[in-house]
Amino acid sequence: MNPENEVLRLDGVSKVFFQRASLRASNVIKAVTNASLSLRRGEVVALVGESGSGKSTLGRAAIRITEPSQGKIWLEGRQITHLDRRKLKPLRRKMQMIFQDPYGSLNPKIRIGEAVGEGMRLHGIASSRDVGQRVAAAIERVGLPAELAKRWPSALSGGQRQRIAIARALAVEPSIIVADEPTSALDVSVQAEIMDLLKDLQRREHLSMLFISHDLRIVRELSDRVLVLYLGHVVEAGPVNQVFSSPAHPYTEALLQSVPRHPAEPAKKRLVLEGELPNPISPPQGCVFHPRCRYALPACKQADMSSRTVAPGHLTACIRDDLDLNATAVERR
Amino acid sequence: MKTLLDRARRNPALALGVAIAIIIGAAALFPGLFSQTSPLEIDMGRALQPPSTAHPFGTDHVGRDVYSRVVHGAGVTLGIVSGSLALSAIFGGLTGLFAGYLRGFSDLATGQFTGVILSFPPIFLGVMITGILGSSVANLVVAMAIIYFPLFVRVARSSTMVEASRSYTEAAQVLGAGDLRVIFRHLLPNVLPAVLTQYIILFPLALQIQAALGFLGLGVQPPTPDWGASLQESKDYVLFASWTAIFPGLALILSSLAVILIGRGLQSKN
């Protein structure tokens, strides 16, 4: 892999949270364990998994909004794992984020124009003289009229707010954008609009994105590679087409089966995952997925979750190499 | 301001509160407009006279005009209350903002400190502080500011915690805003309404405490007109010259009422 083109690299990143259980004891919650990834310029890498799988935590740790407990992070070839806040500050403009909830992510007491211009001012990208013009350009870039700059967030619809949140993130010309389920809080009709905008911006401006989602159809449409997370572990990673057409981990198989299908399609028997996501305070021994896995062997209780390569760039944490897993065609939306 | 008057038009209770507040506020700011008589002029020859056209609220035990004393007392009493509450709101609000945003040790320390203050009954605390610092208007203001400090800290802290958990705070951090910018530019405008509400809620309570401390002879010293102090001076004559107590008392009640009516009126949706 050419390090020149590598925008972001995570190596063995873990994040644990401590939860006060009693006066003396704390529970250790392993939100993310030993996650590694590499993201090249212009590439979109998706993090998928159900709620509580640690995908948001991993996305936040990657840009040090959450401090990782372990592991190393490189941004454009420079290690940023241990930079203090003062040194990290100028790098903030390189790592931006789009949030899930467009109602919470815009400050109700700050006008749209100021919100979009804040990063440019903070990083000295625009002088106070031309910041107005650049704000207008940033708002138009996401397909909204520049006049919105004078409005308050309360005057905007959910879709408009999310466009503004995207404009705010793009205004500082970041090297990488973490998009944390940017469409899941929106109406279905608006979801498509925002997806089209993101896709369009990505193609036109070669954005590098870490795309967090649980909607596999959106992932298929937008991303180049995908990391499947289960209980904080990356269970499978690889090119989207490959992972979706020939999954190498039973959890991926189950996840693919859960995608809603068109009612006209012939009904096939579906695999339904039994049980619930285990409590991350006391994860299962061995492979964390084995209690719910229909292919589990006694050896799975001792498995160590290390990855093995099934094809170039395609990794799985499953110890069984004798499985022929079902792929379910995930249609683009 | 415009919305306040608009809403007053549709809400008679709010209108009443606003009207009383305007009259009392005008008396506090411009007492000369309401009474040309000096509140300090002693004339033993006209002591304890009942209300008349010359002295609409009567005269007190040394012949001073009660009406004039009530009018001039407005500025003194309400000035002390609003001033001490403002001090409390500023320092308590800022403390709560920092504690609620930074959390950790600073939050724990402020929590314990405010807990200590809250463990004393307000009057007792007022007596204690003015007792230590000495009885003067400035010290009374300080004492009352300390009494209400924890209540502003708590409101500001909890409101800050709610706001800080919304993603716009994280968005500001992602953009590279420092702690001070997040606190003052992003959180403060969103926490301010809660602090102002607390100010309105505490105003009538603080007015009572101020009057009680005045009654106990703490803070405002005679002959300065003060509603609480006037009540104290009139206590020996109240049975046969009730006007000396009724009018300063009424002024206290009406001021509290005005603030409560305005607070309630603003809270209701219509």
Coordinates of C-alpha atoms in Angstrom, one line a residue:
Chain A
M1 CA 0.0 0.0 0.0
N2 CA 1.3 3.4 -0.9
P3 CA 1.7 5.4 2.2
E4 CA 1.7 8.6 0.2
N5 CA -2.0 8.1 -0.5
E6 CA -2.8 6.9 2.9
V7 CA -5.0 9.5 4.7
L8 CA -5.8 7.6 7.9
R9 CA -4.4 4.5 9.5
L10 CA -5.5 2.9 12.7
D11 CA -3.4 0.2 14.2
G12 CA -4.8 -2.0 17.0
V13 CA -7.1 0.7 18.4
S14 CA -9.1 -0.2 21.5
K15 CA -11.4 1.9 23.6
V16 CA -12.6 0.9 27.0
F17 CA -15.1 2.8 29.1
F18 CA -15.4 2.5 32.9
Q19 CA -18.8 2.4 34.4
R20 CA -19.1 2.9 38.1
A21 CA -20.7 -0.2 39.4
S22 CA -20.4 0.4 43.1
L23 CA -18.2 2.5 45.4
R24 CA -15.2 0.3 45.0
A25 CA -15.7 -1.5 41.7
S26 CA -16.1 -0.3 38.1
N27 CA -17.3 -2.3 35.2
V28 CA -15.0 -2.2 32.2
I29 CA -16.9 -1.9 28.9
K30 CA -14.8 -2.8 25.9
A31 CA -16.4 -0.7 23.2
V32 CA -13.7 -1.4 20.6
T33 CA -11.0 -4.0 20.7
N34 CA -8.0 -4.1 18.5
A35 CA -9.3 -2.5 15.4
S36 CA -7.0 -1.6 12.5
L37 CA -7.8 0.0 9.2
S38 CA -6.3 2.0 6.5
L39 CA -8.0 4.6 4.3
R40 CA -6.6 6.0 1.1
R41 CA -7.3 9.4 -0.4
G42 CA -10.6 9.4 -2.2
E43 CA -11.7 6.2 -0.6
V44 CA -14.8 5.5 1.4
V45 CA -14.5 2.9 4.1
A46 CA -17.7 1.8 5.8
L47 CA -18.1 0.7 9.4
V48 CA -21.1 -1.5 9.7
G49 CA -22.7 -3.4 12.6
E50 CA -25.7 -3.2 14.8
S51 CA -26.3 -0.7 17.6
G52 CA -23.7 -1.2 20.3
S53 CA -21.1 -2.8 18.0
G54 CA -18.7 0.1 18.6
K55 CA -18.8 1.6 15.2
S56 CA -19.5 5.1 16.4
T57 CA -16.8 4.8 19.1
L58 CA -14.3 3.6 16.5
G59 CA -15.2 6.5 14.2
R60 CA -14.8 9.0 17.0
A61 CA -11.5 7.5 18.2
A62 CA -10.1 7.7 14.7
I63 CA -10.3 11.5 14.8
R64 CA -9.5 11.7 18.5
I65 CA -12.8 13.1 19.6
T66 CA -12.9 10.1 21.8
E67 CA -9.4 9.3 23.2
P68 CA -8.4 5.7 22.3
S69 CA -7.3 3.6 25.2
Q70 CA -4.8 1.7 23.1
G71 CA -3.4 1.6 19.6
K72 CA -1.9 4.1 17.2
I73 CA -3.4 6.6 14.7
W74 CA -1.7 8.1 11.8
L75 CA -3.1 11.1 9.8
E76 CA -1.5 11.6 6.5
G77 CA 1.5 9.6 7.6
R78 CA 2.0 11.5 10.8
Q79 CA 1.3 9.8 14.1
I80 CA -1.3 11.8 16.1
T81 CA -2.0 9.2 18.8
H82 CA -0.3 11.2 21.6
L83 CA -0.4 14.8 20.3
D84 CA -1.6 17.1 23.1
R85 CA -4.6 19.3 22.5
R86 CA -2.6 22.3 21.5
K87 CA -0.8 20.4 18.8
L88 CA -3.9 18.6 17.7
K89 CA -5.8 21.9 17.3
P90 CA -4.4 22.9 13.9
L91 CA -5.0 19.3 12.7
R92 CA -8.7 19.5 13.6
R93 CA -9.5 21.1 10.2
K94 CA -8.2 18.0 8.6
M95 CA -10.6 15.7 10.4
Q96 CA -14.2 16.6 10.2
M97 CA -17.4 14.9 11.2
I98 CA -21.0 14.7 10.1
F99 CA -23.4 13.8 12.8
Q100 CA -26.4 11.6 12.9
D101 CA -28.9 14.1 14.4
P102 CA -29.1 17.3 12.3
Y103 CA -31.4 18.8 15.0
G104 CA -28.8 18.5 17.7
S105 CA -25.7 19.2 15.7
L106 CA -26.5 22.8 14.9
N107 CA -26.4 25.2 17.8
P108 CA -29.9 26.8 18.0
K109 CA -28.4 30.1 19.1
I110 CA -26.0 30.5 16.2
R111 CA -27.0 31.6 12.8
I112 CA -26.3 29.3 9.8
G113 CA -23.7 31.6 8.3
E114 CA -21.7 31.8 11.5
A115 CA -21.9 28.0 12.0
V116 CA -20.6 27.3 8.6
G117 CA -17.9 30.0 8.9
E118 CA -16.8 29.1 12.4
G119 CA -14.1 26.5 11.3
M120 CA -12.8 28.9 8.6
R121 CA -12.4 31.6 11.2
L122 CA -10.9 29.3 13.8
H123 CA -8.3 28.0 11.4
G124 CA -7.6 31.3 9.7
I125 CA -8.7 29.9 6.3
A126 CA -10.6 33.0 5.5
S127 CA -10.1 36.6 6.6
S128 CA -13.0 38.2 8.2
R129 CA -13.4 40.2 5.0
D130 CA -14.0 37.3 2.6
V131 CA -15.5 34.9 5.1
G132 CA -19.0 35.9 4.1
Q133 CA -18.3 35.1 0.5
R134 CA -16.7 31.7 1.3
V135 CA -19.7 30.8 3.6
A136 CA -22.0 31.6 0.7
A137 CA -19.9 29.3 -1.6
A138 CA -19.9 26.6 1.1
I139 CA -23.7 26.7 1.4
E140 CA -24.2 26.7 -2.4
R141 CA -21.8 23.7 -2.6
V142 CA -24.4 21.6 -0.8
G143 CA -27.2 22.8 -3.0
L144 CA -28.8 25.4 -0.8
P145 CA -29.3 29.1 -1.4
A146 CA -26.7 31.4 0.1
E147 CA -29.4 33.5 1.7
L148 CA -29.8 30.8 4.4
A149 CA -26.7 32.2 6.0
K150 CA -28.8 34.8 7.8
R151 CA -31.3 32.3 9.1
W152 CA -31.4 30.5 12.5
P153 CA -31.3 26.7 12.5
S154 CA -34.9 26.6 13.7
A155 CA -36.0 28.0 10.3
L156 CA -34.6 25.0 8.5
S157 CA -35.9 21.5 7.8
G158 CA -34.1 18.3 8.8
G159 CA -32.7 17.8 5.3
Q160 CA -31.6 21.4 5.0
R161 CA -29.9 21.2 8.4
Q162 CA -28.0 18.1 7.4
R163 CA -26.8 19.8 4.3
I164 CA -25.6 22.7 6.4
A165 CA -23.8 20.3 8.7
I166 CA -22.1 18.8 5.6
A167 CA -21.3 22.3 4.4
R168 CA -19.8 23.1 7.8
A169 CA -17.6 20.0 7.7
L170 CA -16.5 20.6 4.1
A171 CA -15.8 24.3 4.6
V172 CA -12.4 23.7 6.3
E173 CA -11.4 21.4 3.4
P174 CA -10.7 18.3 5.6
S175 CA -8.6 15.3 4.5
I176 CA -11.0 12.9 6.1
I177 CA -14.7 13.0 7.0
V178 CA -16.3 10.7 9.6
A179 CA -19.9 10.4 8.7
D180 CA -21.8 8.9 11.6
E181 CA -25.0 7.6 10.2
P182 CA -25.7 10.9 8.4
T183 CA -29.1 9.8 7.1
S184 CA -30.6 7.6 9.8
A185 CA -32.3 10.4 11.6
L186 CA -34.0 11.7 8.5
D187 CA -37.2 11.0 6.6
V188 CA -36.9 8.4 4.0
S189 CA -37.4 10.8 1.1
V190 CA -34.8 13.1 2.6
Q191 CA -32.4 10.2 3.2
A192 CA -32.1 9.7 -0.5
E193 CA -31.4 13.3 -1.1
I194 CA -28.6 13.4 1.4
M195 CA -27.2 10.2 0.1
D196 CA -27.2 11.6 -3.5
L197 CA -25.5 14.7 -2.2
L198 CA -22.8 12.8 -0.4
K199 CA -22.2 10.5 -3.4
D200 CA -22.0 13.4 -5.7
L201 CA -19.6 15.3 -3.5
Q202 CA -17.5 12.2 -3.0
R203 CA -17.2 11.6 -6.7
R204 CA -16.6 15.2 -7.6
E205 CA -14.2 16.1 -4.9
H206 CA -12.6 12.8 -4.1
L207 CA -13.5 13.0 -0.4
S208 CA -12.0 10.4 1.9
M209 CA -14.7 9.2 4.2
L210 CA -15.2 6.9 7.1
F211 CA -18.8 6.1 6.7
I212 CA -20.6 4.7 9.7
S213 CA -24.0 3.0 9.0
H214 CA -26.2 0.1 9.7
D215 CA -27.9 0.3 6.3
L216 CA -26.1 -2.1 4.1
R217 CA -27.8 -0.9 0.9
I218 CA -26.3 2.6 1.5
V219 CA -23.0 1.1 2.3
R220 CA -23.0 -0.9 -0.9
E221 CA -23.8 2.2 -2.9
L222 CA -21.2 4.6 -1.4
S223 CA -18.3 2.7 -0.1
D224 CA -15.2 1.0 -1.5
R225 CA -14.4 -1.1 1.5
V226 CA -16.2 -2.3 4.5
L227 CA -15.4 -3.3 8.1
V228 CA -18.0 -5.4 9.9
L229 CA -18.0 -4.9 13.6
Y230 CA -19.5 -7.1 16.2
L231 CA -19.2 -6.3 19.9
G232 CA -16.3 -4.0 19.3
H233 CA -14.3 -6.5 17.2
V234 CA -13.7 -6.2 13.5
V235 CA -15.0 -9.6 12.4
E236 CA -14.6 -9.1 8.7
A237 CA -13.0 -6.5 6.4
G238 CA -12.6 -6.2 2.7
P239 CA -13.8 -4.7 -0.5
V240 CA -17.5 -4.2 -0.4
N241 CA -18.3 -6.3 -3.5
Q242 CA -16.3 -9.2 -2.2
V243 CA -17.6 -9.1 1.4
F244 CA -21.2 -8.8 0.2
S245 CA -20.9 -11.4 -2.5
S246 CA -18.9 -13.9 -0.6
P247 CA -18.9 -13.2 3.1
A248 CA -16.3 -15.0 5.1
H249 CA -17.7 -14.5 8.6
P250 CA -21.0 -16.0 9.8
Y251 CA -22.0 -12.7 11.3
T252 CA -21.7 -10.9 8.0
E253 CA -23.8 -13.6 6.5
A254 CA -26.5 -13.1 9.1
L255 CA -26.3 -9.3 8.6
L256 CA -26.7 -9.6 4.9
Q257 CA -29.7 -11.8 5.4
S258 CA -31.3 -9.1 7.5
V259 CA -31.6 -6.6 4.7
P260 CA -35.2 -6.1 3.7
R261 CA -36.0 -7.5 0.3
H262 CA -38.4 -6.5 -2.4
P263 CA -41.7 -8.2 -1.8
A264 CA -41.8 -9.4 -5.4
E265 CA -38.7 -11.5 -4.9
P266 CA -39.3 -15.2 -4.3
A267 CA -39.4 -15.7 -0.6
K268 CA -36.3 -17.6 0.5
K269 CA -35.8 -19.1 3.9
R270 CA -34.0 -16.5 6.0
L271 CA -31.4 -17.0 8.5
V272 CA -32.5 -15.1 11.6
L273 CA -29.9 -14.4 14.2
E274 CA -30.9 -15.9 17.5
G275 CA -30.6 -14.0 20.8
E276 CA -29.3 -10.6 21.4
L277 CA -26.0 -8.7 21.4
P278 CA -24.2 -9.9 24.6
N279 CA -23.5 -7.5 27.4
P280 CA -20.1 -5.8 26.5
I281 CA -19.2 -5.8 30.3
S282 CA -18.9 -9.6 30.1
P283 CA -18.3 -10.6 26.5
P284 CA -18.2 -14.3 25.7
Q285 CA -14.9 -16.2 25.9
G286 CA -13.1 -17.0 22.7
C287 CA -14.8 -15.8 19.6
V288 CA -17.3 -13.2 20.8
F289 CA -19.8 -14.3 18.2
H290 CA -19.8 -18.0 19.0
P291 CA -22.9 -18.1 21.3
R292 CA -25.1 -16.9 18.4
C293 CA -23.2 -18.6 15.6
R294 CA -24.8 -21.6 13.9
Y295 CA -21.5 -22.9 12.7
A296 CA -19.8 -22.7 16.1
L297 CA -17.4 -25.5 17.1
P298 CA -16.0 -26.3 20.5
A299 CA -12.7 -24.7 19.3
C300 CA -14.5 -21.3 18.9
K301 CA -14.5 -21.0 22.7
Q302 CA -10.8 -20.7 22.5
A303 CA -10.5 -18.6 19.3
D304 CA -8.6 -15.4 19.7
M305 CA -10.3 -13.2 17.2
S306 CA -7.2 -12.7 15.1
S307 CA -7.7 -12.1 11.4
R308 CA -6.8 -14.4 8.6
T309 CA -6.7 -13.5 5.0
V310 CA -9.2 -15.2 2.7
A311 CA -8.3 -13.2 -0.4
P312 CA -6.1 -10.2 -1.0
G313 CA -7.4 -7.4 1.2
H314 CA -10.2 -9.6 2.5
L315 CA -9.9 -10.6 6.2
T316 CA -12.0 -12.5 8.5
A317 CA -11.8 -13.3 12.2
C318 CA -13.6 -16.6 11.8
I319 CA -11.5 -19.7 12.4
R320 CA -13.5 -21.9 10.1
D321 CA -12.2 -22.0 6.6
D322 CA -14.5 -24.8 5.5
L323 CA -17.7 -22.8 5.4
D324 CA -19.7 -22.0 2.3
L325 CA -21.6 -19.0 3.4
N326 CA -24.7 -17.7 1.7
A327 CA -24.5 -14.3 0.1
T328 CA -27.7 -12.4 -0.2
A329 CA -27.7 -9.9 -3.0
V330 CA -27.9 -6.5 -1.3
E331 CA -29.4 -4.3 -3.9
R332 CA -28.4 -0.7 -4.1
R333 CA -31.3 1.3 -2.8
Chain B
M1 CA -39.9 43.3 25.2
K2 CA -42.4 43.6 22.3
T3 CA -43.5 40.0 22.9
L4 CA -43.9 40.7 26.6
L5 CA -46.4 43.4 25.9
D6 CA -48.1 41.4 23.2
R7 CA -48.5 38.5 25.6
A8 CA -49.7 40.9 28.3
R9 CA -52.5 42.0 26.1
R10 CA -53.8 38.4 26.0
N11 CA -53.0 37.4 29.6
P12 CA -54.7 39.7 32.2
A13 CA -52.6 38.2 35.1
L14 CA -49.4 38.9 33.2
A15 CA -50.7 42.4 32.4
L16 CA -51.4 43.1 36.1
G17 CA -47.9 41.9 37.0
V18 CA -46.3 44.1 34.3
A19 CA -48.4 47.1 35.5
I20 CA -47.3 46.7 39.1
A21 CA -43.7 46.1 38.1
I22 CA -43.7 49.3 35.9
I23 CA -45.1 51.4 38.8
I24 CA -42.7 50.0 41.4
G25 CA -39.8 50.0 39.1
A26 CA -40.5 53.7 38.2
A27 CA -40.7 54.5 41.9
A28 CA -37.4 52.7 42.5
L29 CA -35.6 54.6 39.7
F30 CA -37.2 58.0 40.0
P31 CA -38.6 58.4 43.5
G32 CA -38.7 62.2 43.1
L33 CA -41.5 61.8 40.5
F34 CA -43.8 60.2 43.1
S35 CA -43.0 62.0 46.2
Q36 CA -41.6 65.5 46.8
T37 CA -41.6 65.1 50.6
S38 CA -38.3 64.0 52.1
P39 CA -38.3 60.5 53.5
L40 CA -35.9 61.6 56.3
E41 CA -37.6 64.8 57.5
I42 CA -38.4 64.3 61.2
D43 CA -41.3 66.3 62.8
M44 CA -42.3 65.0 66.2
G45 CA -45.3 67.4 66.1
R46 CA -47.0 65.2 63.5
A47 CA -45.9 61.7 64.8
L48 CA -48.2 58.7 64.1
Q49 CA -50.8 60.6 62.1
P50 CA -53.3 58.4 60.2
P51 CA -53.4 58.7 56.4
S52 CA -54.6 62.0 55.1
T53 CA -54.4 64.1 52.0
A54 CA -51.1 65.6 53.2
H55 CA -49.7 62.2 54.1
P56 CA -51.5 59.6 52.1
F57 CA -49.9 56.7 54.0
G58 CA -49.8 58.5 57.3
T59 CA -46.7 59.3 59.4
D60 CA -44.4 57.2 61.5
H61 CA -43.3 57.4 65.1
V62 CA -41.0 60.4 64.5
G63 CA -43.4 62.1 62.1
R64 CA -41.8 61.0 58.8
D65 CA -44.0 60.6 55.8
V66 CA -44.7 56.9 55.3
Y67 CA -45.6 57.3 51.6
S68 CA -42.3 59.0 50.9
R69 CA -40.5 56.3 52.9
V70 CA -42.2 53.5 50.9
V71 CA -41.4 55.3 47.6
H72 CA -37.8 55.9 48.5
G73 CA -37.5 52.5 50.0
A74 CA -38.3 50.9 46.7
G75 CA -34.9 51.7 45.2
V76 CA -33.1 50.6 48.4
T77 CA -34.9 47.3 48.9
L78 CA -35.2 46.3 45.2
G79 CA -31.7 47.5 44.4
I80 CA -30.2 45.3 47.1
V81 CA -32.3 42.3 46.0
S82 CA -31.7 42.6 42.3
G83 CA -28.1 43.5 42.8
S84 CA -27.3 40.6 45.1
L85 CA -29.2 38.2 42.9
A86 CA -27.4 39.5 39.8
L87 CA -24.0 38.9 41.5
S88 CA -25.2 35.4 42.4
A89 CA -26.4 34.7 38.9
I90 CA -23.1 35.8 37.3
F91 CA -20.8 34.0 39.6
G92 CA -23.1 31.0 40.2
G93 CA -23.9 30.8 36.5
L94 CA -20.2 30.8 35.5
T95 CA -19.3 28.3 38.1
G96 CA -22.1 26.0 37.0
L97 CA -21.1 26.4 33.3
F98 CA -17.5 25.4 34.0
A99 CA -18.4 22.6 36.4
G100 CA -21.0 21.2 34.1
Y101 CA -18.7 21.3 31.1
L102 CA -15.4 20.3 32.6
R103 CA -16.8 17.8 35.1
G104 CA -14.2 15.8 37.0
F105 CA -12.5 17.4 40.0
S106 CA -13.8 20.9 39.5
D107 CA -17.3 19.6 39.4
L108 CA -16.9 17.5 42.5
A109 CA -15.3 20.5 44.4
T110 CA -18.1 22.9 43.4
G111 CA -20.7 20.3 44.3
Q112 CA -19.3 19.9 47.8
F113 CA -18.8 23.6 48.3
T114 CA -22.4 24.4 47.3
G115 CA -23.6 21.6 49.4
V116 CA -22.0 23.2 52.5
I117 CA -23.7 26.5 51.8
L118 CA -27.1 24.9 51.1
S119 CA -26.9 23.0 54.5
F120 CA -27.5 26.4 56.3
P121 CA -30.9 28.0 56.5
P122 CA -30.8 31.2 54.5
I123 CA -31.7 33.6 57.4
F124 CA -29.1 32.0 59.6
L125 CA -26.5 32.3 56.9
G126 CA -27.4 35.9 56.4
V127 CA -27.1 36.7 60.1
M128 CA -23.8 34.8 60.2
I129 CA -22.2 36.5 57.3
T130 CA -23.3 40.0 58.2
G131 CA -22.3 39.2 61.7
I132 CA -18.8 38.4 60.6
L133 CA -18.4 41.1 58.0
G134 CA -20.3 43.8 59.8
S135 CA -23.7 45.2 59.1
S136 CA -23.7 47.4 56.0
V137 CA -25.5 47.5 52.7
A138 CA -22.5 46.1 50.8
N139 CA -22.1 43.2 53.2
L140 CA -25.8 42.5 53.0
V141 CA -25.5 42.3 49.3
V142 CA -22.5 39.9 49.6
A143 CA -24.4 37.8 52.2
M144 CA -27.4 37.4 49.9
A145 CA -25.2 36.7 46.9
I146 CA -23.6 33.9 48.9
I147 CA -27.0 32.5 50.0
Y148 CA -28.3 32.2 46.4
F149 CA -25.0 31.2 44.8
P150 CA -25.5 27.4 45.1
L151 CA -29.0 27.6 43.5
F152 CA -27.6 29.3 40.4
V153 CA -24.7 26.9 40.3
R154 CA -27.0 23.9 40.3
V155 CA -29.3 25.2 37.6
A156 CA -26.5 26.4 35.4
R157 CA -24.6 23.1 35.9
S158 CA -27.5 20.8 35.0
S159 CA -28.5 22.9 32.0
T160 CA -24.9 22.9 30.8
M161 CA -24.7 19.1 31.1
V162 CA -27.8 18.8 29.0
E163 CA -26.5 21.2 26.4
A164 CA -23.0 19.7 26.4
S165 CA -24.4 16.3 25.6
R166 CA -26.0 17.6 22.4
S167 CA -24.0 17.1 19.4
Y168 CA -23.5 20.7 18.5
T169 CA -21.0 20.8 21.4
E170 CA -19.1 17.9 19.9
A171 CA -19.4 19.6 16.5
A172 CA -17.7 22.7 17.9
Q173 CA -14.9 20.5 19.3
V174 CA -14.5 18.8 16.0
L175 CA -14.1 22.2 14.3
G176 CA -11.3 22.9 16.7
A177 CA -13.0 25.3 19.2
G178 CA -11.2 25.4 22.6
D179 CA -12.9 25.0 25.9
L180 CA -13.4 28.7 26.5
R181 CA -15.0 29.1 23.1
V182 CA -17.3 26.2 23.6
I183 CA -18.3 27.5 27.0
F184 CA -18.9 31.1 26.1
R185 CA -19.9 31.0 22.5
H186 CA -21.8 27.7 22.3
L187 CA -23.0 26.8 25.8
L188 CA -23.6 30.2 27.5
P189 CA -26.4 31.4 25.1
N190 CA -28.2 28.1 25.6
V191 CA -27.8 28.0 29.4
L192 CA -28.8 31.6 29.9
P193 CA -32.6 31.1 29.7
A194 CA -32.4 28.6 32.6
V195 CA -30.3 31.1 34.7
L196 CA -32.8 33.9 34.0
T197 CA -35.7 31.7 34.9
Q198 CA -34.0 30.9 38.2
Y199 CA -33.5 34.6 38.8
I200 CA -37.2 35.2 38.4
I201 CA -38.1 32.3 40.7
L202 CA -35.6 33.4 43.4
F203 CA -36.6 37.1 43.3
P204 CA -39.6 36.9 45.6
L205 CA -37.8 34.6 48.0
A206 CA -34.8 36.9 48.1
L207 CA -37.1 39.9 48.7
Q208 CA -38.5 38.1 51.7
I209 CA -35.0 37.3 53.0
Q210 CA -33.9 40.8 52.5
A211 CA -36.9 42.2 54.4
A212 CA -36.3 39.6 57.2
L213 CA -32.7 40.6 57.5
G214 CA -33.7 44.3 57.4
F215 CA -36.2 43.6 60.1
L216 CA -33.4 42.0 62.2
G217 CA -31.5 45.2 61.8
L218 CA -28.9 43.7 59.4
G219 CA -27.8 45.6 56.4
V220 CA -29.7 48.8 55.8
Q221 CA -29.2 51.2 58.8
P222 CA -31.7 53.8 59.9
P223 CA -32.6 56.4 58.9
T224 CA -32.2 55.0 55.3
P225 CA -35.7 54.0 54.1
D226 CA -36.0 50.2 53.6
W227 CA -39.2 48.2 53.6
G228 CA -37.9 45.5 56.0
A229 CA -36.3 48.1 58.3
S230 CA -39.6 50.1 58.3
L231 CA -41.5 47.0 59.4
Q232 CA -39.0 46.7 62.3
E233 CA -39.4 50.3 63.3
S234 CA -43.2 50.1 63.2
K235 CA -43.5 46.9 65.3
D236 CA -44.1 48.8 68.6
Y237 CA -46.9 50.9 67.1
V238 CA -48.6 48.4 64.8
L239 CA -51.6 47.9 67.1
F240 CA -52.8 51.5 67.1
A241 CA -50.9 52.9 64.1
S242 CA -51.2 50.0 61.7
W243 CA -50.5 52.2 58.6
T244 CA -46.8 52.3 59.6
A245 CA -46.6 48.6 59.0
I246 CA -49.3 47.9 56.4
F247 CA -47.9 50.1 53.6
P248 CA -44.2 48.9 53.6
G249 CA -45.6 45.3 54.0
L250 CA -48.0 45.9 51.0
A251 CA -45.1 47.2 48.9
L252 CA -43.2 43.9 49.7
I253 CA -46.2 41.8 48.8
L254 CA -47.0 43.6 45.6
S255 CA -43.4 43.5 44.4
S256 CA -43.3 39.7 45.0
L257 CA -46.7 39.3 43.3
A258 CA -45.6 41.3 40.3
V259 CA -42.5 39.1 39.7
I260 CA -44.5 35.9 40.3
L261 CA -47.2 37.0 37.9
I262 CA -44.7 37.9 35.2
G263 CA -42.9 34.6 35.7
R264 CA -46.0 32.6 35.5
G265 CA -47.3 34.6 32.6
L266 CA -44.1 34.1 30.6
Q267 CA -44.2 30.4 31.4
S268 CA -47.7 29.8 30.1
K269 CA -48.0 29.2 26.4
N270 CA -50.6 31.8 25.4

